[in-house]
mmCIF file of C-alpha atoms in Angstrom:
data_model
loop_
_atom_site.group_PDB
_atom_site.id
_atom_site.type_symbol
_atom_site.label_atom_id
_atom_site.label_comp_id
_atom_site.label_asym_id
_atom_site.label_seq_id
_atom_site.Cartn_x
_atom_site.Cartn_y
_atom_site.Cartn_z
ATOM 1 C CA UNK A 43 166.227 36.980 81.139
ATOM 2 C CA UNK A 44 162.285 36.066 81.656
ATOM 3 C CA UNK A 45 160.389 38.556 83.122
ATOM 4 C CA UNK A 46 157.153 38.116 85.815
ATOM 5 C CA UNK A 47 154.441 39.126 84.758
ATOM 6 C CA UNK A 48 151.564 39.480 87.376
ATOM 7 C CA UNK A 49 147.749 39.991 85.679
ATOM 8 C CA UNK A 50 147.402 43.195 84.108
ATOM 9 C CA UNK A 51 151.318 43.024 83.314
ATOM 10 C CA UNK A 52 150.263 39.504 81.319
ATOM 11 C CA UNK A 53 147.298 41.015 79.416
ATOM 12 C CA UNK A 54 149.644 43.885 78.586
ATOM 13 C CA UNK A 55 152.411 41.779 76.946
ATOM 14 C CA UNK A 56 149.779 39.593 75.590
ATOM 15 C CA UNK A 57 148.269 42.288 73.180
ATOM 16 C CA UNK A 58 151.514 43.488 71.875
ATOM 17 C CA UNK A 59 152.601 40.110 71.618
ATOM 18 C CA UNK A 60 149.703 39.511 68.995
ATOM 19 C CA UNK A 61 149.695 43.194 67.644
ATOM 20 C CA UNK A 62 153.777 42.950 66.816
ATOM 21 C CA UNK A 63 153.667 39.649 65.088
ATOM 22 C CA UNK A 64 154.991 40.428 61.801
ATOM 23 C CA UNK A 65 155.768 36.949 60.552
ATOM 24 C CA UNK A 66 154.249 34.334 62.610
ATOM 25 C CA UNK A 67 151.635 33.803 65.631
ATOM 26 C CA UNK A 68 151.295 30.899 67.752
ATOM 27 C CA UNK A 69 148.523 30.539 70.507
ATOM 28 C CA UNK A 70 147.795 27.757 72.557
ATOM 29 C CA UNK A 71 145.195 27.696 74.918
ATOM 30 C CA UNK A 72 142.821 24.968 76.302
ATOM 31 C CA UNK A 73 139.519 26.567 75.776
ATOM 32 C CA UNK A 74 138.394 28.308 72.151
ATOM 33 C CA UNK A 75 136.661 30.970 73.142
ATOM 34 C CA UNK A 76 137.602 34.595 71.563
ATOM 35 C CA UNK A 77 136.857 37.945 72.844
ATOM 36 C CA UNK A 78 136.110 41.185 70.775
ATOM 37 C CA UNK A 79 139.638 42.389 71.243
ATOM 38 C CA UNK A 80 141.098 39.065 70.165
ATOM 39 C CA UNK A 81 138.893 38.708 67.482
ATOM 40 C CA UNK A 82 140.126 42.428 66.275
ATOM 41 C CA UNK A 83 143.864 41.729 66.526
ATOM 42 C CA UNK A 84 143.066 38.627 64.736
ATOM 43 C CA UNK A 85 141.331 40.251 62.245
ATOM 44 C CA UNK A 86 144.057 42.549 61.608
ATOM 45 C CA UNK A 87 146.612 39.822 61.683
ATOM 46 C CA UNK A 88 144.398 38.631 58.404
ATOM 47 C CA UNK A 89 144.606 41.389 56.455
ATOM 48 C CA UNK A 90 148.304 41.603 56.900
ATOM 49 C CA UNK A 91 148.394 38.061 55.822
ATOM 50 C CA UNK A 92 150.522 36.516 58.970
ATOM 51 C CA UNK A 93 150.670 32.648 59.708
ATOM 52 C CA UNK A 94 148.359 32.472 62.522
ATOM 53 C CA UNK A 95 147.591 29.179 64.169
ATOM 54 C CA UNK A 96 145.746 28.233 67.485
ATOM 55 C CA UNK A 97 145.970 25.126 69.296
ATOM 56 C CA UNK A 98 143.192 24.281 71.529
ATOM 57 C CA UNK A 99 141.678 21.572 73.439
ATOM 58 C CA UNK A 100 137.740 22.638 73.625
ATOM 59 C CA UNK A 101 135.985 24.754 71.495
ATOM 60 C CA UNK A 102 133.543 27.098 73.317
ATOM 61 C CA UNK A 103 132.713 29.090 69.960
ATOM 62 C CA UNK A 104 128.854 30.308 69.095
ATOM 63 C CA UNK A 105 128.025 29.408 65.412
ATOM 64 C CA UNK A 106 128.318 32.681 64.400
ATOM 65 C CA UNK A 107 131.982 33.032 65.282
ATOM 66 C CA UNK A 108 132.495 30.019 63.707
ATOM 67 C CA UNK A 109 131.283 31.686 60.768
ATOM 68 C CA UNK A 110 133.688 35.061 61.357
ATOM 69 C CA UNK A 111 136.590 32.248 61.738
ATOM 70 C CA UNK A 112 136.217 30.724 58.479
ATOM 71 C CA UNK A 113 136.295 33.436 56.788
ATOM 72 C CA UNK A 114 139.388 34.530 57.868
ATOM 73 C CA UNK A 115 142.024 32.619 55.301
ATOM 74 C CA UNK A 116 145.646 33.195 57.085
ATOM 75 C CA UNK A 117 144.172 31.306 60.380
ATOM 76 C CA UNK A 118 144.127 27.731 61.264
ATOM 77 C CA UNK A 119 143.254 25.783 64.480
ATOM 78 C CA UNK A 120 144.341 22.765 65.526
ATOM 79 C CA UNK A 121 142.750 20.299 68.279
ATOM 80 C CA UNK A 122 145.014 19.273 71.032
ATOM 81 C CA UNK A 123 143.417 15.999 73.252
ATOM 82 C CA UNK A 124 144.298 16.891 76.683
ATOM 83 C CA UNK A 125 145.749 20.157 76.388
ATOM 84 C CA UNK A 126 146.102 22.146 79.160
ATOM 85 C CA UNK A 127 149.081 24.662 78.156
ATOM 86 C CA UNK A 128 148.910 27.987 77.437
ATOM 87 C CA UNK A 129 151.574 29.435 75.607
ATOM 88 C CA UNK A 130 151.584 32.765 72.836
ATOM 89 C CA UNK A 131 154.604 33.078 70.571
ATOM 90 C CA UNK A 132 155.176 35.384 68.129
ATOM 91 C CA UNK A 133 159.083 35.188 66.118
ATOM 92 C CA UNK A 134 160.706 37.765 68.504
ATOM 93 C CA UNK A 135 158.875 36.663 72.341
ATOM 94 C CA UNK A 136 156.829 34.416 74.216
ATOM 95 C CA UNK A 137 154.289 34.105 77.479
ATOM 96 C CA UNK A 138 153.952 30.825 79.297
ATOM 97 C CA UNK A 139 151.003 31.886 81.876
ATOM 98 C CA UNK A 140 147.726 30.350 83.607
ATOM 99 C CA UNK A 141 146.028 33.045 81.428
ATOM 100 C CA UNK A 142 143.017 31.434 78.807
ATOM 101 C CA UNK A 143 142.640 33.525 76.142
ATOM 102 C CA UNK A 144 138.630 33.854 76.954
ATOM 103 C CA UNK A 145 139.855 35.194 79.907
ATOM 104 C CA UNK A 146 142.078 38.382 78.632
ATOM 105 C CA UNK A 147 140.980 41.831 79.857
ATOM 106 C CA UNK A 148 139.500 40.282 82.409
ATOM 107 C CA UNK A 149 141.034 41.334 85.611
ATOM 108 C CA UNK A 150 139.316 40.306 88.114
ATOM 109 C CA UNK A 151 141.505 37.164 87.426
ATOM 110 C CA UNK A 152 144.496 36.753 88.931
ATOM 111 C CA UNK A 153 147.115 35.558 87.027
ATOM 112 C CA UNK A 154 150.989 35.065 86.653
ATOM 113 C CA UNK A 155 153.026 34.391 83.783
ATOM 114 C CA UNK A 156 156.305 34.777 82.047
ATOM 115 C CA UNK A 157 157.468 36.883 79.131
ATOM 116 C CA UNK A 158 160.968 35.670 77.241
ATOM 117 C CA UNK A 159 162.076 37.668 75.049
ATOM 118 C CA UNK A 160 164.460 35.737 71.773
ATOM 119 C CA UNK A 161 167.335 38.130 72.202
ATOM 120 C CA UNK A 162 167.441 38.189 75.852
ATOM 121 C CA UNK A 163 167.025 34.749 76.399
ATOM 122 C CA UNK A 164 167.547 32.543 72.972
ATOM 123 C CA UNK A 165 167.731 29.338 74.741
ATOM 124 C CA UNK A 166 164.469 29.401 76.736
ATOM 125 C CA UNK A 167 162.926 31.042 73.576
ATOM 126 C CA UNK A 168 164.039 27.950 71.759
ATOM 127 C CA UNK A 169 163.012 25.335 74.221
ATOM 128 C CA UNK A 170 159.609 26.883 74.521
ATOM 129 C CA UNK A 171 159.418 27.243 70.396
ATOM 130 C CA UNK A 172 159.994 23.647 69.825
ATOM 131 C CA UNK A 173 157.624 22.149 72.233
ATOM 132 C CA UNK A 174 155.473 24.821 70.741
ATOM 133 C CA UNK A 175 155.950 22.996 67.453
ATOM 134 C CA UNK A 176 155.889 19.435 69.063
ATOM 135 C CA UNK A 177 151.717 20.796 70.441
ATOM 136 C CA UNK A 178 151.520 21.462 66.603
ATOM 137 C CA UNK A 179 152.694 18.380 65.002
ATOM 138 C CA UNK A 180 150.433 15.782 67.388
ATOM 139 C CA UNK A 181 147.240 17.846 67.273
ATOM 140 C CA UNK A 182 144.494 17.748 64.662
ATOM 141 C CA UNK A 183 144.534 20.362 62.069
ATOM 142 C CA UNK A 184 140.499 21.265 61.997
ATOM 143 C CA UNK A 185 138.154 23.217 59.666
ATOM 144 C CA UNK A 186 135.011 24.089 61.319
ATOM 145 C CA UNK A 187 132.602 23.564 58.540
ATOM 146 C CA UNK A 188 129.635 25.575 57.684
ATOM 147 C CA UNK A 189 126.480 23.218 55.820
ATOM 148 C CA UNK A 190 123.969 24.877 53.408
ATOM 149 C CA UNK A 191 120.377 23.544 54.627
ATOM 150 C CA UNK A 192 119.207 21.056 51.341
ATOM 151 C CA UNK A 193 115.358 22.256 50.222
ATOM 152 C CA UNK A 194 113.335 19.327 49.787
ATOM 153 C CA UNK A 195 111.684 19.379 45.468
ATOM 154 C CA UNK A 196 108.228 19.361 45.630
ATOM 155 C CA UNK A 197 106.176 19.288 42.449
ATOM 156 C CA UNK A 198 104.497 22.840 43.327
ATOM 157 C CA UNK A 199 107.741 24.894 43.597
ATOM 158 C CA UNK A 200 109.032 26.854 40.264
ATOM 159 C CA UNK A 201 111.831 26.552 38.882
ATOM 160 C CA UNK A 202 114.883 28.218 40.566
ATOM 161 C CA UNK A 203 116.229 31.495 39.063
ATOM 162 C CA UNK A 204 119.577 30.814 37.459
ATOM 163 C CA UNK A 205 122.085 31.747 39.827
ATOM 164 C CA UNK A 206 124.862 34.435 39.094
ATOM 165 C CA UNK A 207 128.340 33.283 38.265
ATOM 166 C CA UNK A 208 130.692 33.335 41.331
ATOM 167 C CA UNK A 209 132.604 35.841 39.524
ATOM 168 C CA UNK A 210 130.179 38.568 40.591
ATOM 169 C CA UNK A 211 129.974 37.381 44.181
ATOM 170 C CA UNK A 212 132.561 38.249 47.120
ATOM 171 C CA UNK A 213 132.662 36.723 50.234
ATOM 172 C CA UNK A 214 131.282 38.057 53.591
ATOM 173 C CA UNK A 215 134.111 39.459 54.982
ATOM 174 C CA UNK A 216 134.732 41.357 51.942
ATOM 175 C CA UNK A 217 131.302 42.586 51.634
ATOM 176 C CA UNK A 218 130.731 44.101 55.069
ATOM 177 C CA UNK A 219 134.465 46.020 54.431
ATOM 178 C CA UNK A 220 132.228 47.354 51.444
ATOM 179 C CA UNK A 221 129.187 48.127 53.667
ATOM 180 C CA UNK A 222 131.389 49.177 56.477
ATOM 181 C CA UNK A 223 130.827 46.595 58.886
ATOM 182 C CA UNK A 224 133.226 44.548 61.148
ATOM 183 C CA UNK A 225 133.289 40.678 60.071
ATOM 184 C CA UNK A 226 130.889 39.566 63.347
ATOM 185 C CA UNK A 227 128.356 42.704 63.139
ATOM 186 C CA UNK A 228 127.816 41.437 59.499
ATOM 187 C CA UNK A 229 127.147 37.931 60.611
ATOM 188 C CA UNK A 230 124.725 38.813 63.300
ATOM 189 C CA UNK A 231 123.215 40.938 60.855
ATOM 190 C CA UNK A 232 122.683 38.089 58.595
ATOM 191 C CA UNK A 233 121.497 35.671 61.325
ATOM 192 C CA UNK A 234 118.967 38.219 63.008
ATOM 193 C CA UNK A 235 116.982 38.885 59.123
ATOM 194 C CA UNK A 236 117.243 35.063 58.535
ATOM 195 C CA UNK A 237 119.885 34.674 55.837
ATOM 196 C CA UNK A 238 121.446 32.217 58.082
ATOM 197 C CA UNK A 239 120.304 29.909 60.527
ATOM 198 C CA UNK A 240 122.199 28.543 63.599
ATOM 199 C CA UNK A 241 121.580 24.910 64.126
ATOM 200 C CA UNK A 242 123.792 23.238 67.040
ATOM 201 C CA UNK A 243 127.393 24.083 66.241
ATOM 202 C CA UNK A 244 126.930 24.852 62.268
ATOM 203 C CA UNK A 245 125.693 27.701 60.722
ATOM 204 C CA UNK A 246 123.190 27.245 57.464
ATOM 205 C CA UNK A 247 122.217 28.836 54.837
ATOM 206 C CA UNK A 248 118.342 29.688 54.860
ATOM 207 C CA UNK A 249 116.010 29.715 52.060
ATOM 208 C CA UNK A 250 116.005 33.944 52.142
ATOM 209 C CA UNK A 251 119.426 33.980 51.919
ATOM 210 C CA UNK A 252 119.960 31.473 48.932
ATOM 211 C CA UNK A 253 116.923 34.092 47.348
ATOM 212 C CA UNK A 254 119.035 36.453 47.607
ATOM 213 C CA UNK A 255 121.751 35.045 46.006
ATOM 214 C CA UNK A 256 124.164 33.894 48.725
ATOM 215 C CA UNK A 257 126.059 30.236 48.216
ATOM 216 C CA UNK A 258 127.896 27.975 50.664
ATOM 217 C CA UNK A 259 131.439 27.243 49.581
ATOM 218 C CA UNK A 260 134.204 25.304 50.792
ATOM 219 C CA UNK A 261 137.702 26.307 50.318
ATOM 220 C CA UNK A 262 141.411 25.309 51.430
ATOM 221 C CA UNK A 263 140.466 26.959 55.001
ATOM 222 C CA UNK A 264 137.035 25.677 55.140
ATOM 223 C CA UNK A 265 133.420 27.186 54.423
ATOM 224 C CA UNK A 266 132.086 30.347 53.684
ATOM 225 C CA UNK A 267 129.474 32.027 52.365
ATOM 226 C CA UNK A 268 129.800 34.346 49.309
ATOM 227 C CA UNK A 269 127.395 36.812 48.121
ATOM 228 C CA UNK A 270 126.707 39.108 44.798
ATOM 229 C CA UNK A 271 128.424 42.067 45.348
ATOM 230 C CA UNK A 272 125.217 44.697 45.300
ATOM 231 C CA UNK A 273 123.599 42.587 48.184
ATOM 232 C CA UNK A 274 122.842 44.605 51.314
ATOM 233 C CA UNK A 275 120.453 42.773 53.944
ATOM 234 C CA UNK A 276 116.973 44.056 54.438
ATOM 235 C CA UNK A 277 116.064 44.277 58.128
ATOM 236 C CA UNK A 278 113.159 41.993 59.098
ATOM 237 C CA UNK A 279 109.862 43.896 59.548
#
């Protein structure tokens, strides 16, 4: 049987939703725009390597968690013209609620929504899994890309020091586990001592940060950035 769920019941249900998804994860909301505590259960739902895919219908991210998103391999987004459901399901429960996923935590909101739970209610469960999947199949799988800025040859600049072999390099997400950062605080890092540069809705790679030996790749996901392994930014004086 569906429960109510009134606003801080729907926030509730919406965390453990994401944080007991063991196989599969499913949000669809209009607006892509992620919160730190999303962004952490999302991170987490990386590591454990679980089939995460948003459907949205406006993206609302800042370049530099566009960045933090394409690094992390085990979620894709799809675009969704004229999308205005929101919907979470994980394999054992859904929420069908006015609640954006910008606007969890926030309760100032008021909201309403209901939870169905698979064994409770395996028919509403269904019906609200397949038109889950029917969101799915008519929107746009998208990779937000990242672009490396092109330097210009002029006849005064040496010649470029060989580059190491990707072998030796790791990507960012990996490095700032090493340096004991969180995904985002490493990217803002990078962006603050100009390794990267936001321009518009892409994040580049700078001069400085191709220096020190950072490359733009593109992978099955989309782009990233990879750097050797012994590289720890040097705070702008």
């Amino acid at each position: 049987m569906a429960k109510f769920l009134n606003t801080s019941a729907t926030n509730y249900y919406l965390e453990e939703l994401i944080k007991s998804a063991s196989d599969r994860l499913i949000l669809i909301s209009p607006f892509l725009k992620l919160n730190d505590r999303i962004k952490e259960l999302l991170e987490d739902k990386n590591r454990l390597k679980i089939d995460v895919r948003i459907v949205y219908g406006k993206s609302e991210l800042q370049p530099i968690e566009i960045s933090w998103l394409n690094e992390l391999s085990f979620i894709r987004t799809s675009f969704c013209k004229n999308l205005h459901a929101k919907c979470y399901i994980n394999e054992s429960s859904c929420i069908i609620t006015s609640l954006n996923l910008y606007e969890f935590s926030q309760v100032n909101n008021n909201e309403m929504g209901v939870h169905v739970s698979r064994d409770d209610d395996p028919d509403m469960y269904k019906d609200t899994y397949e038109e889950a999947q029917r969101i799915i199949r008519i929107s746009d799988e998208v990779r937000i890309s990242l672009e490396k800025i092109e330097k210009k040859p002029s006849p005064a600049t040496p010649k470029a020091k060989p580059k190491k072999s990707d072998s030796s390099k790791i990507t960012s997400s990996k490095l700032a586990a090493k340096l004991n950062l969180k995904t985002p605080e490493f990217i803002a890092l990078l962006s603050s001592n100009g390794y990267i540069h936001e321009e518009g809705d892409k994040t580049l790679l700078t001069e400085k940060g191709e220096d020190a030996g950072g490359e733009a790749k593109t992978g099955r996901f989309g782009a990233y950035f990879i750097w050797p392994e012994e590289f720890t930014p040097s705070v702008k004086s």
